[in-house]
Amino acid sequence: MLYWKNMHTDIVSNERKTELEKQLAETILANFEKGALSYEEMKKSSAYILDGLKDVIEEKQLAYFFENLAAHWPIFKDIRVLYSEKGDKAMEEKKQQALRDAIKNSQNTH
């Protein structure tokens, strides 16, 4: 089981949801074309993705969504790992920017 390191309360933008939908759709189609996903499972997973992503507001909800998606359809486990890696990188960049901002602010006050 993958443990999410980036369980923060950042808001997931609509642009990000759209990007994720495209990535997941590509995964569905690729797996359908190679026979790893039946037509019925393709329909079910597509509906699950569309319904699930529309309710996602925060990163922690997105992490939960990916956890459940991969549990229902193992073809999505690689995307779950990719999401986690991207989230970790984004969090690191935010921390670095916050540190730069704090240093800049402290220099401006002295």
Short mmCIF file of C-alpha atoms in Angstrom, two decimals:
data_model
loop_
_atom_site.label_atom_id
_atom_site.label_comp_id
_atom_site.label_asym_id
_atom_site.label_seq_id
_atom_site.Cartn_x
_atom_site.Cartn_y
_atom_site.Cartn_z
CA MET A 1 0.00 0.00 0.00
CA LEU A 2 1.26 3.44 -0.91
CA TYR A 3 1.29 5.99 1.88
CA TRP A 4 0.63 9.55 0.79
CA LYS A 5 3.23 12.01 1.99
CA ASN A 6 1.47 15.03 0.56
CA MET A 7 -1.73 14.98 2.60
CA HIS A 8 -2.20 18.71 2.83
CA THR A 9 -5.23 20.88 2.28
CA ASP A 10 -4.30 22.55 -1.00
CA ILE A 11 -7.18 23.05 -3.39
CA VAL A 12 -7.21 20.98 -6.60
CA SER A 13 -7.82 23.30 -9.57
CA ASN A 14 -10.26 22.50 -12.36
CA GLU A 15 -7.33 22.64 -14.80
CA ARG A 16 -5.56 19.94 -12.81
CA LYS A 17 -8.70 17.80 -12.74
CA THR A 18 -8.98 18.15 -16.52
CA GLU A 19 -5.34 17.10 -16.93
CA LEU A 20 -5.91 14.09 -14.69
CA GLU A 21 -9.04 13.11 -16.61
CA LYS A 22 -7.03 13.14 -19.85
CA GLN A 23 -4.27 11.00 -18.35
CA LEU A 24 -6.76 8.53 -16.95
CA ALA A 25 -8.68 8.39 -20.24
CA GLU A 26 -5.44 7.60 -22.08
CA THR A 27 -4.74 4.81 -19.61
CA ILE A 28 -8.25 3.40 -20.07
CA LEU A 29 -8.01 3.44 -23.87
CA ALA A 30 -4.52 1.95 -23.95
CA ASN A 31 -5.56 -0.90 -21.66
CA PHE A 32 -8.79 -1.48 -23.58
CA GLU A 33 -6.89 -1.65 -26.87
CA LYS A 34 -4.43 -4.24 -25.54
CA GLY A 35 -7.24 -6.31 -24.01
CA ALA A 36 -6.37 -5.63 -20.37
CA LEU A 37 -9.74 -3.93 -19.80
CA SER A 38 -13.14 -5.12 -21.03
CA TYR A 39 -15.69 -2.80 -22.57
CA GLU A 40 -17.88 -3.04 -19.44
CA GLU A 41 -14.94 -2.28 -17.14
CA MET A 42 -13.97 0.61 -19.41
CA LYS A 43 -17.46 2.09 -18.97
CA LYS A 44 -17.48 1.50 -15.22
CA SER A 45 -14.02 2.98 -14.66
CA SER A 46 -14.83 6.01 -16.83
CA ALA A 47 -17.99 6.72 -14.86
CA TYR A 48 -16.14 6.24 -11.57
CA ILE A 49 -13.44 8.70 -12.66
CA LEU A 50 -15.86 11.38 -13.88
CA ASP A 51 -18.09 11.09 -10.83
CA GLY A 52 -15.19 10.88 -8.40
CA LEU A 53 -13.13 13.77 -9.72
CA LYS A 54 -16.05 16.19 -9.77
CA ASP A 55 -16.35 15.82 -5.98
CA VAL A 56 -12.63 16.31 -5.30
CA ILE A 57 -11.78 19.68 -3.78
CA GLU A 58 -8.61 19.14 -1.73
CA GLU A 59 -5.40 17.19 -2.30
CA LYS A 60 -6.23 14.73 0.47
CA GLN A 61 -9.49 13.89 -1.32
CA LEU A 62 -7.56 13.38 -4.54
CA ALA A 63 -5.17 11.02 -2.76
CA TYR A 64 -8.15 9.04 -1.44
CA PHE A 65 -9.68 8.99 -4.93
CA PHE A 66 -6.48 7.53 -6.43
CA GLU A 67 -6.18 4.98 -3.63
CA ASN A 68 -9.71 3.71 -4.35
CA LEU A 69 -9.30 3.89 -8.11
CA ALA A 70 -6.21 1.68 -8.00
CA ALA A 71 -7.95 -0.71 -5.60
CA HIS A 72 -10.85 -1.18 -8.04
CA TRP A 73 -8.74 -1.23 -11.22
CA PRO A 74 -5.06 -2.18 -10.80
CA ILE A 75 -4.27 -0.66 -14.21
CA PHE A 76 -4.24 2.72 -12.44
CA LYS A 77 -1.63 1.88 -9.82
CA ASP A 78 1.20 3.42 -11.87
CA ILE A 79 -0.72 6.68 -12.16
CA ARG A 80 -1.23 6.65 -8.40
CA VAL A 81 2.52 6.40 -7.91
CA LEU A 82 3.10 9.15 -10.49
CA TYR A 83 0.60 11.39 -8.71
CA SER A 84 2.37 10.82 -5.41
CA GLU A 85 5.77 11.64 -6.91
CA LYS A 86 4.43 14.82 -8.54
CA GLY A 87 2.74 15.82 -5.32
CA ASP A 88 5.95 15.32 -3.36
CA LYS A 89 7.87 17.47 -5.85
CA ALA A 90 5.21 20.18 -5.75
CA MET A 91 5.27 20.22 -1.95
CA GLU A 92 9.07 20.48 -1.95
CA GLU A 93 8.91 23.40 -4.39
CA LYS A 94 6.30 25.15 -2.21
CA LYS A 95 8.46 24.68 0.89
CA GLN A 96 11.50 26.05 -0.92
CA GLN A 97 9.52 29.06 -2.17
CA ALA A 98 8.16 29.73 1.33
CA LEU A 99 11.72 29.62 2.69
CA ARG A 100 12.93 32.03 -0.01
CA ASP A 101 10.02 34.36 0.77
CA ALA A 102 10.75 34.23 4.51
CA ILE A 103 14.43 35.04 3.90
CA LYS A 104 13.51 37.88 1.56
CA ASN A 105 11.01 39.29 4.07
CA SER A 106 13.50 39.10 6.92
CA GLN A 107 16.12 40.92 4.82
CA ASN A 108 13.62 43.65 3.96
CA THR A 109 12.75 44.24 7.64
CA HIS A 110 16.39 44.67 8.71
#
